[in-house]
XYZ file of C-alpha atoms in Angstrom:
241
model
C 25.602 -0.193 32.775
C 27.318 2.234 35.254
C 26.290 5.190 33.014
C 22.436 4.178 33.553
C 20.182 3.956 36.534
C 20.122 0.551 38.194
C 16.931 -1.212 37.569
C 15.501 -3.744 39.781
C 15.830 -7.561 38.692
C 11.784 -7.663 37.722
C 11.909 -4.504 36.159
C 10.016 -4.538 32.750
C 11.470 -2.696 29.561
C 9.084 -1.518 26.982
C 9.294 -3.166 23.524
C 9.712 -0.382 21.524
C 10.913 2.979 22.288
C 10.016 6.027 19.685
C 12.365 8.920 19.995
C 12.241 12.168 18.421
C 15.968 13.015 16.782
C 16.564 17.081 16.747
C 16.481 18.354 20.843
C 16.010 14.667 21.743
C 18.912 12.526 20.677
C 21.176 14.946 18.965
C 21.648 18.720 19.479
C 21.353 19.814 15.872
C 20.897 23.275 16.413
C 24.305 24.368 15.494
C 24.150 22.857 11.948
C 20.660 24.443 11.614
C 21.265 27.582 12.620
C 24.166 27.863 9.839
C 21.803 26.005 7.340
C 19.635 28.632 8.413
C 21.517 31.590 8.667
C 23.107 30.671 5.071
C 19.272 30.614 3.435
C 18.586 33.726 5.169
C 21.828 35.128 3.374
C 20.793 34.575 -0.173
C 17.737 37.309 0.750
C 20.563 39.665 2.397
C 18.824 38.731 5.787
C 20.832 39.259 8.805
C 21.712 35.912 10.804
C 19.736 35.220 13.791
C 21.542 33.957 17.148
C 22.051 30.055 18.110
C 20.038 30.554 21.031
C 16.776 31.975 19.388
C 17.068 29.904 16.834
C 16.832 26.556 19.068
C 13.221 27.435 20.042
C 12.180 27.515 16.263
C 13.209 24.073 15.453
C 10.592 20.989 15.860
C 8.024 21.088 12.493
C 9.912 20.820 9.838
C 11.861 22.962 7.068
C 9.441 24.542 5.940
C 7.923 25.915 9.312
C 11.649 26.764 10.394
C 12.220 28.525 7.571
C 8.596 30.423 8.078
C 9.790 31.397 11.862
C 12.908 32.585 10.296
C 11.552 35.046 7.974
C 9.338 36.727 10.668
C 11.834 37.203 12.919
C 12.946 39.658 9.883
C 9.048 40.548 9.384
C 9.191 39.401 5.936
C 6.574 36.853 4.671
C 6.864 34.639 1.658
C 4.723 32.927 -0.285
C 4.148 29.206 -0.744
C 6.319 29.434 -4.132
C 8.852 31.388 -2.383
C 9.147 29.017 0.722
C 9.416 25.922 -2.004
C 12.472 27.407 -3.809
C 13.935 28.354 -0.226
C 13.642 25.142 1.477
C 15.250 23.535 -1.218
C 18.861 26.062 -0.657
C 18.397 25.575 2.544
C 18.048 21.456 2.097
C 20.914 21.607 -0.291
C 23.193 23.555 2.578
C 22.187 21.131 5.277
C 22.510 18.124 3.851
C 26.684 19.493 2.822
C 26.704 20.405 6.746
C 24.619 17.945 8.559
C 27.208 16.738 11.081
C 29.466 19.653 11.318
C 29.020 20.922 14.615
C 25.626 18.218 15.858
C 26.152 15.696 18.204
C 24.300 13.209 20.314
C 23.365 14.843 23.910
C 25.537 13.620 26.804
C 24.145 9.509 27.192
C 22.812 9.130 24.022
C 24.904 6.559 23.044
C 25.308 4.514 26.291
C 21.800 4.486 26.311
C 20.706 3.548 23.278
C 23.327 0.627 23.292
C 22.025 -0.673 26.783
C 18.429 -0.613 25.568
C 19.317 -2.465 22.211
C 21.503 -4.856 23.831
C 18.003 -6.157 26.225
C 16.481 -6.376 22.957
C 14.551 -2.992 22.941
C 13.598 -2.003 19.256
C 13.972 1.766 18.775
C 13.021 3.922 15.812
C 12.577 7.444 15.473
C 9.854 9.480 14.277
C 10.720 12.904 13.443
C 9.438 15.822 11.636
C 12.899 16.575 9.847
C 12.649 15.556 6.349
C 13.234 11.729 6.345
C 16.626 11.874 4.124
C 18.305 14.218 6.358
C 17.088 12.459 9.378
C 18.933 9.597 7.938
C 21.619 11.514 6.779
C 22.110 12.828 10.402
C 21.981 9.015 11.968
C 24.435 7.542 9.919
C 26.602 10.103 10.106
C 27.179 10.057 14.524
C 26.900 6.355 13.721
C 23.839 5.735 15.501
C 22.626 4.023 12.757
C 24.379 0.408 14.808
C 20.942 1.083 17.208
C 18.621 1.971 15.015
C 17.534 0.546 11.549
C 17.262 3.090 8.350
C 13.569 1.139 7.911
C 12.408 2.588 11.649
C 13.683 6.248 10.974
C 10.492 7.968 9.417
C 10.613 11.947 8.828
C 7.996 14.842 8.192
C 7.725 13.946 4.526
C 7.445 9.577 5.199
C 3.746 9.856 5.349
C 0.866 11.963 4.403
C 0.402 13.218 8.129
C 3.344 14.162 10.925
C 3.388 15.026 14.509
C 1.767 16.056 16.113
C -0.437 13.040 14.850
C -0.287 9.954 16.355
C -0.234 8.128 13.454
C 3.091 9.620 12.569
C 4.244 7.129 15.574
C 2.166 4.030 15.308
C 3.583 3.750 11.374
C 6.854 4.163 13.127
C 6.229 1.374 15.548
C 4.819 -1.144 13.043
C 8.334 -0.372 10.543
C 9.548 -1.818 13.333
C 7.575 -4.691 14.266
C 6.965 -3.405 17.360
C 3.829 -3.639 20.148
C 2.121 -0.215 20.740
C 0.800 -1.377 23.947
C 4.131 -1.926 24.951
C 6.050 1.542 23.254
C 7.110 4.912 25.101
C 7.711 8.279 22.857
C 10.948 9.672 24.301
C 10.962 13.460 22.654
C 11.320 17.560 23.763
C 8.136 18.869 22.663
C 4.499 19.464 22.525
C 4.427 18.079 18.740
C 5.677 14.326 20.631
C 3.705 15.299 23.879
C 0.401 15.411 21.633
C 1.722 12.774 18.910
C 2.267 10.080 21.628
C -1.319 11.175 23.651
C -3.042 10.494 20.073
C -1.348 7.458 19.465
C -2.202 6.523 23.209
C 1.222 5.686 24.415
C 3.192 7.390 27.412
C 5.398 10.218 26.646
C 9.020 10.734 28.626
C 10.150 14.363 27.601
C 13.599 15.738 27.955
C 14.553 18.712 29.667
C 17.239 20.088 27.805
C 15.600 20.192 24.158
C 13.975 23.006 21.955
C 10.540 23.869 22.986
C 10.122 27.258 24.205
C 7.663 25.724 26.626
C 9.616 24.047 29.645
C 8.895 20.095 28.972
C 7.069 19.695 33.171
C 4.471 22.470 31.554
C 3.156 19.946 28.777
C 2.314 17.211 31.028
C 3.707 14.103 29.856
C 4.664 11.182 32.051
C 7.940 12.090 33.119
C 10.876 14.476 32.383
C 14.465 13.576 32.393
C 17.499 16.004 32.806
C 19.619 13.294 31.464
C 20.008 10.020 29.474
C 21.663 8.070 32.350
C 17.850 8.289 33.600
C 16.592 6.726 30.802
C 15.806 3.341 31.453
C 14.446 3.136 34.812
C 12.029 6.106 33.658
C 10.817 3.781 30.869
C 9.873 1.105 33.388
C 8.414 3.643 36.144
C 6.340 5.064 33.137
C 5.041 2.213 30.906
C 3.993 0.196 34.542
C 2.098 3.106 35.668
C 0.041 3.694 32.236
C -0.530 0.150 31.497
C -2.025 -0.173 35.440
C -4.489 2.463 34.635
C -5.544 0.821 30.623
């Protein structure tokens, strides 16, 4: 694919690749930060900019929600956040797809990898609705199966536990030994070192840590990198298992 990196003839892909969705495959953060900004309204909260509001993103609702009210200095109780997340669930969910869209390669990539037989899934902390919501509608759902999309609320534990991946894996069918986490964070930096597979972070996400500071196996500035990363990475950590 002209759009990827060439990859030598004995080059081995993984079996699985896990990918986080929000900063990762699709930049969300406009829709957010209206789902957001529209919560914060119902309090008479002023919005809060685009830009600040991309570093808050990455654990959920709930903890979005939480980093939105301090930014106003005004707490809420557990109650409080329940009632809240659910306008601000009800908001997103009419909006999910407004304004989001997969990051420049997404798509190429994720149809060369599926097309050499690569199973992907992602593993997100986004409520696992939404998450699916989100898929379906920038039609990425044709690479990756609504059974291998697990969200924040799937399981009883989320990133950054590792288990949050392996569960994500095995809806897939997949070989851990032979799975990279592709994601833009610390929560999928830690998820995939506790779940003892390589991590590939992105360079353009959400953290508010550059990705080169959390140490994974490699960074990418683009999808068109993808694929010969996976192969450079997975070789090197299987040689030193």
């Amino acid at each position: 694919m002209s759009s990827c990196e060439i990859l030598p003839f004995s080059a081995t892909l993984p079996d699985t690749v896990i990918f986080d969705l929000d900063g990762t495959l699709v930049d969300s953060a406009p829709d957010l930060t209206g789902a957001l900004n529209a919560t914060l309204a119902t309090l008479s909260l002023a919005p809060i900019p685009e830009d600040e509001v991309r570093h808050m993103v990455g654990q959920g609702v709930r903890k979005l929600l939480e980093r939105g009210l301090e930014a106003h200095a005004r707490p809420m109780n557990s109650a409080g956040l329940d009632a809240l997340s659910a306008v601000f669930v009800d908001y997103y969910a009419a909006h999910v797809a407004d304004h989001s869209r997969p990051f420049p390669g997404v798509v190429a990539t994720l149809r060369w990898l599926s097309a050499r037989g690569v199973k992907l899934g992602v593993c997100t902390n986004k409520p696992e609705a939404l998450a699916r919501q989100l898929i379906a509608a920038l039609d990425l759902g044709q690479f990756i199966p609504p059974l291998a999309i697990l969200g924040g609320d799937s399981l009883t534990v989320k990133k950054p536990d590792g288990r949050h991946i392996i569960a994500t894996v095995e809806a897939l069918g997949g070989d851990l030994d032979r799975t990279v986490m592709v994601g833009d964070s610390a929560a999928d930096s830690n998820a995939g070192r506790d779940a003892g597979i390589p991590v590939i972070l992105v360079s353009f996400g959400y953290t508010p840590i550059p990705a080169r500071e959390l140490d994974p196996e490699a960074v990418i500035d683009h999808f068109n990198e993808l694929p010969a990363t996976l192969t450079r990475v997975l070789d090197r950590h299987r040689a030193r298992a």
